[in-house]
Coordinates of C-alpha atoms in Angstrom, one line a residue:
X368 CA 149.6 -225.8 78.0
X369 CA 148.7 -225.7 81.7
X370 CA 144.9 -226.4 81.8
X371 CA 143.3 -226.8 85.3
X372 CA 142.2 -230.3 86.1
X373 CA 143.8 -231.7 82.9
X374 CA 145.9 -234.8 82.6
X375 CA 148.7 -235.2 80.1
X376 CA 149.9 -238.6 79.1
X377 CA 152.9 -239.2 76.9
X378 CA 152.6 -242.5 75.1
X379 CA 154.9 -241.7 72.2
X380 CA 158.2 -243.4 71.6
X381 CA 161.3 -242.3 69.7
X382 CA 161.7 -243.6 66.2
X383 CA 158.0 -244.5 65.9
X384 CA 156.4 -245.4 62.6
X385 CA 152.8 -245.0 61.6
X386 CA 151.9 -248.5 62.9
X387 CA 153.0 -247.4 66.3
X388 CA 150.0 -245.0 66.5
X389 CA 147.6 -247.9 66.5
X390 CA 149.6 -249.7 69.2
X391 CA 149.8 -246.6 71.3
X392 CA 146.1 -246.0 71.0
X393 CA 145.4 -249.6 72.0
X394 CA 147.8 -249.2 75.0
X395 CA 146.0 -246.1 76.1
X396 CA 142.6 -247.8 75.8
X397 CA 143.7 -250.8 77.8
X398 CA 145.2 -248.7 80.6
X399 CA 142.1 -246.6 81.0
X400 CA 139.9 -248.5 83.4
X401 CA 136.8 -246.7 82.4
X402 CA 137.1 -247.8 78.8
X403 CA 137.3 -251.4 80.1
X404 CA 133.9 -251.0 81.8
X405 CA 130.5 -251.5 80.4
X406 CA 129.4 -249.6 77.3
X407 CA 127.0 -247.5 79.4
X408 CA 129.8 -246.6 81.8
X409 CA 132.1 -245.8 79.0
X410 CA 129.6 -243.3 77.5
X411 CA 129.0 -241.7 80.9
X412 CA 132.7 -241.2 81.6
X413 CA 133.8 -240.1 78.1
X414 CA 130.9 -237.7 77.8
X415 CA 132.4 -235.7 80.6
X416 CA 135.9 -235.5 79.2
X417 CA 137.6 -233.6 76.5
X418 CA 140.2 -236.0 75.0
X419 CA 142.8 -234.6 72.6
X420 CA 145.3 -236.8 70.8
X421 CA 148.4 -235.2 69.4
X422 CA 150.2 -237.4 66.9
X423 CA 153.1 -237.3 64.5
X424 CA 154.3 -240.1 62.3
X425 CA 155.2 -241.1 58.8
X426 CA 158.7 -239.7 58.3
X427 CA 160.4 -242.8 59.8
X428 CA 158.2 -245.0 57.5
X429 CA 159.7 -243.3 54.5
X430 CA 163.2 -243.7 55.9
X431 CA 162.6 -247.4 56.4
X432 CA 161.5 -247.9 52.8
X433 CA 157.7 -248.3 53.3
X434 CA 155.7 -247.2 50.2
X435 CA 153.3 -244.2 50.4
X436 CA 150.3 -246.5 49.9
X437 CA 151.4 -248.7 52.9
X438 CA 151.8 -245.6 55.1
X439 CA 148.5 -244.2 54.2
X440 CA 146.7 -247.5 54.6
X441 CA 148.1 -247.7 58.1
X442 CA 147.0 -244.1 58.8
X443 CA 143.5 -244.9 57.6
X444 CA 143.4 -247.8 60.0
X445 CA 144.4 -245.5 62.8
X446 CA 141.6 -243.1 62.0
X447 CA 139.2 -246.1 61.9
X448 CA 140.5 -247.2 65.4
X449 CA 139.8 -243.7 66.7
X450 CA 136.3 -243.8 65.2
X451 CA 135.5 -247.2 66.7
X452 CA 136.9 -246.3 70.1
X453 CA 134.7 -243.3 70.4
X454 CA 131.6 -244.2 68.3
X455 CA 129.6 -245.2 71.5
X456 CA 130.0 -241.7 72.7
X457 CA 129.1 -240.3 69.3
X458 CA 126.0 -242.4 68.9
X459 CA 124.9 -241.4 72.5
X460 CA 124.8 -237.7 71.7
X461 CA 121.7 -235.9 70.5
X462 CA 121.3 -233.5 67.6
X463 CA 124.0 -233.0 65.0
X464 CA 127.6 -234.2 65.4
X465 CA 130.6 -232.3 64.4
X466 CA 133.3 -232.9 61.9
X467 CA 135.8 -230.1 61.7
X468 CA 138.8 -230.7 59.5
X469 CA 141.3 -227.8 59.5
X470 CA 144.4 -227.8 57.4
X471 CA 146.9 -225.3 58.7
X472 CA 149.9 -224.1 56.9
X473 CA 152.6 -222.4 58.8
X474 CA 156.0 -221.0 59.0
X475 CA 158.1 -221.0 62.2
X476 CA 158.6 -217.2 62.1
X477 CA 155.0 -216.3 61.7
X478 CA 152.9 -219.1 63.1
X479 CA 149.6 -217.5 64.2
X480 CA 147.2 -220.5 64.1
X481 CA 145.5 -219.2 61.0
X482 CA 143.3 -221.6 59.1
X483 CA 143.4 -222.2 55.4
X484 CA 140.4 -222.8 53.2
X485 CA 140.4 -226.6 53.7
X486 CA 137.7 -226.8 56.3
X487 CA 134.7 -229.2 56.5
X488 CA 131.9 -228.5 59.0
X489 CA 129.0 -230.9 59.5
X490 CA 127.9 -229.2 62.7
X491 CA 127.9 -229.5 66.5
X492 CA 130.2 -231.1 69.0
X493 CA 132.1 -234.2 70.1
X494 CA 134.5 -234.5 73.0
X495 CA 137.5 -236.1 71.2
X496 CA 139.9 -234.4 68.9
X497 CA 142.9 -235.3 66.8
X498 CA 145.8 -232.9 66.1
X499 CA 148.0 -234.5 63.5
X500 CA 151.4 -233.0 62.9
X501 CA 152.5 -233.5 59.3
X502 CA 156.1 -234.2 58.0
X503 CA 158.6 -231.5 57.8
X504 CA 161.4 -230.9 55.3
X505 CA 164.8 -231.5 57.0
X506 CA 168.4 -230.6 56.0
X507 CA 169.3 -234.2 55.0
X508 CA 166.7 -234.1 52.3
X509 CA 168.6 -231.5 50.4
X510 CA 170.6 -234.3 48.8
X511 CA 167.8 -236.8 48.6
X512 CA 165.2 -235.5 46.1
X513 CA 163.4 -238.8 46.0
X514 CA 162.7 -238.8 49.7
X515 CA 161.9 -235.1 49.6
X516 CA 159.1 -235.8 47.0
X517 CA 157.9 -238.6 49.2
X518 CA 157.6 -236.2 52.1
X519 CA 155.5 -233.8 50.0
X520 CA 153.3 -236.6 48.7
X521 CA 152.9 -238.0 52.2
X522 CA 151.7 -234.6 53.5
X523 CA 149.1 -234.3 50.7
X524 CA 148.0 -237.9 51.2
X525 CA 147.5 -237.5 55.0
X526 CA 145.3 -234.5 54.4
X527 CA 143.2 -236.4 51.8
X528 CA 142.8 -239.3 54.2
X529 CA 141.5 -237.0 57.0
X530 CA 139.0 -235.3 54.7
X531 CA 137.7 -238.6 53.2
X532 CA 137.4 -240.2 56.6
X533 CA 135.3 -237.3 57.9
X534 CA 133.1 -237.6 54.8
X535 CA 132.4 -241.3 55.4
X536 CA 132.0 -241.2 59.2
X537 CA 129.6 -238.5 60.5
X538 CA 130.8 -239.0 64.1
X539 CA 134.6 -238.7 63.5
X540 CA 135.0 -235.9 66.0
X541 CA 137.2 -232.9 65.3
X542 CA 140.5 -233.3 63.4
X543 CA 143.2 -230.7 62.7
X544 CA 146.0 -231.4 60.3
X545 CA 149.0 -229.0 60.8
X546 CA 151.0 -228.8 57.6
X547 CA 154.6 -228.5 58.7
X548 CA 156.3 -229.3 55.4
X549 CA 158.1 -225.9 55.1
X550 CA 157.6 -224.8 58.7
X551 CA 161.3 -225.0 59.4
X552 CA 162.6 -223.7 56.1
X553 CA 164.1 -220.3 55.7
X554 CA 161.4 -217.6 55.4
X555 CA 162.7 -216.4 52.1
X556 CA 162.5 -219.8 50.4
X557 CA 159.5 -221.4 52.1
X558 CA 156.9 -219.8 49.9
X559 CA 158.8 -219.7 46.6
X560 CA 156.7 -221.2 43.8
X561 CA 157.6 -224.8 43.3
X562 CA 159.7 -224.7 46.5
X563 CA 158.7 -228.1 47.8
X564 CA 159.2 -230.3 44.7
X565 CA 161.9 -228.2 43.0
X566 CA 164.1 -228.3 46.1
X567 CA 164.0 -224.5 46.5
X568 CA 162.7 -224.5 50.0
X569 CA 165.7 -224.7 52.2
X570 CA 165.5 -226.0 55.8
X571 CA 167.0 -223.6 58.3
X572 CA 169.8 -225.2 60.3
X573 CA 169.0 -223.2 63.4
X574 CA 165.9 -225.4 63.9
X575 CA 167.9 -228.7 63.6
X576 CA 170.6 -230.6 65.4
X577 CA 173.9 -231.3 63.7
X578 CA 172.6 -234.6 62.3
X579 CA 170.3 -232.7 59.9
X580 CA 167.4 -234.8 61.0
X581 CA 166.2 -234.1 64.6
X582 CA 165.0 -230.8 65.8
X583 CA 167.2 -228.6 68.0
X584 CA 165.9 -227.0 71.2
X585 CA 164.9 -224.0 69.1
X586 CA 162.9 -226.2 66.7
X587 CA 161.2 -228.0 69.5
X588 CA 160.3 -224.7 71.1
X589 CA 158.5 -223.7 67.9
X590 CA 156.7 -227.1 67.8
X591 CA 155.7 -226.8 71.4
X592 CA 154.2 -223.3 71.0
X593 CA 152.3 -224.4 67.9
X594 CA 150.8 -227.4 69.5
X595 CA 149.8 -225.5 72.6
X596 CA 148.0 -222.9 70.5
X597 CA 146.1 -225.7 68.7
X598 CA 145.1 -227.3 72.0
X599 CA 143.9 -224.0 73.6
X600 CA 141.9 -223.3 70.4
X601 CA 140.1 -226.6 70.8
X602 CA 139.4 -226.0 74.5
X603 CA 138.0 -222.5 74.0

């Protein structure tokens, strides 16, 4: 979204796997001159900024044959990297710090930013936020039930990691996990009981390119609108 005085930096790469998130965060940190300064200067600068990371990874890991445990271990390390990067800011604040984990489940035809019951509040405010976009069921998975189950398990595992990380680190900032597993499935099959594991949730071809893997312009438009709403919610 267009936010006055904001800076948008795209450090993502096509075909990225979960390990790339750590490298991209490291790259961002190294390129930011203020984060290379003294710890005192780092606190002063970051305390005046609201920093939002939007990330999506994990699907390519499954495609490359990595195990679920390996993927989640890397994700936990990424969360640790975020915590370590911003912990000077967190420790410099006064009063209570905030951990706000929101798990959002959506469908492309009725996304409204509503929040499900999975929310953990430990109080006040930090200036950095993570919006993590979960895996989505794609047309090619219709014939690969093993990978389909891995996608569902990955989505659940990522949510658990974010909740556990917030419980262990009282200065983790605010995190939002957006559950996209059935976001691009047909509306009449997305919410059928057992839809995910039983193969009854059917990805809608309108949201995907002909390869059955990548999103189409229509699909990316849905993603864009969803992410913009999440960002604006954090900035309000």
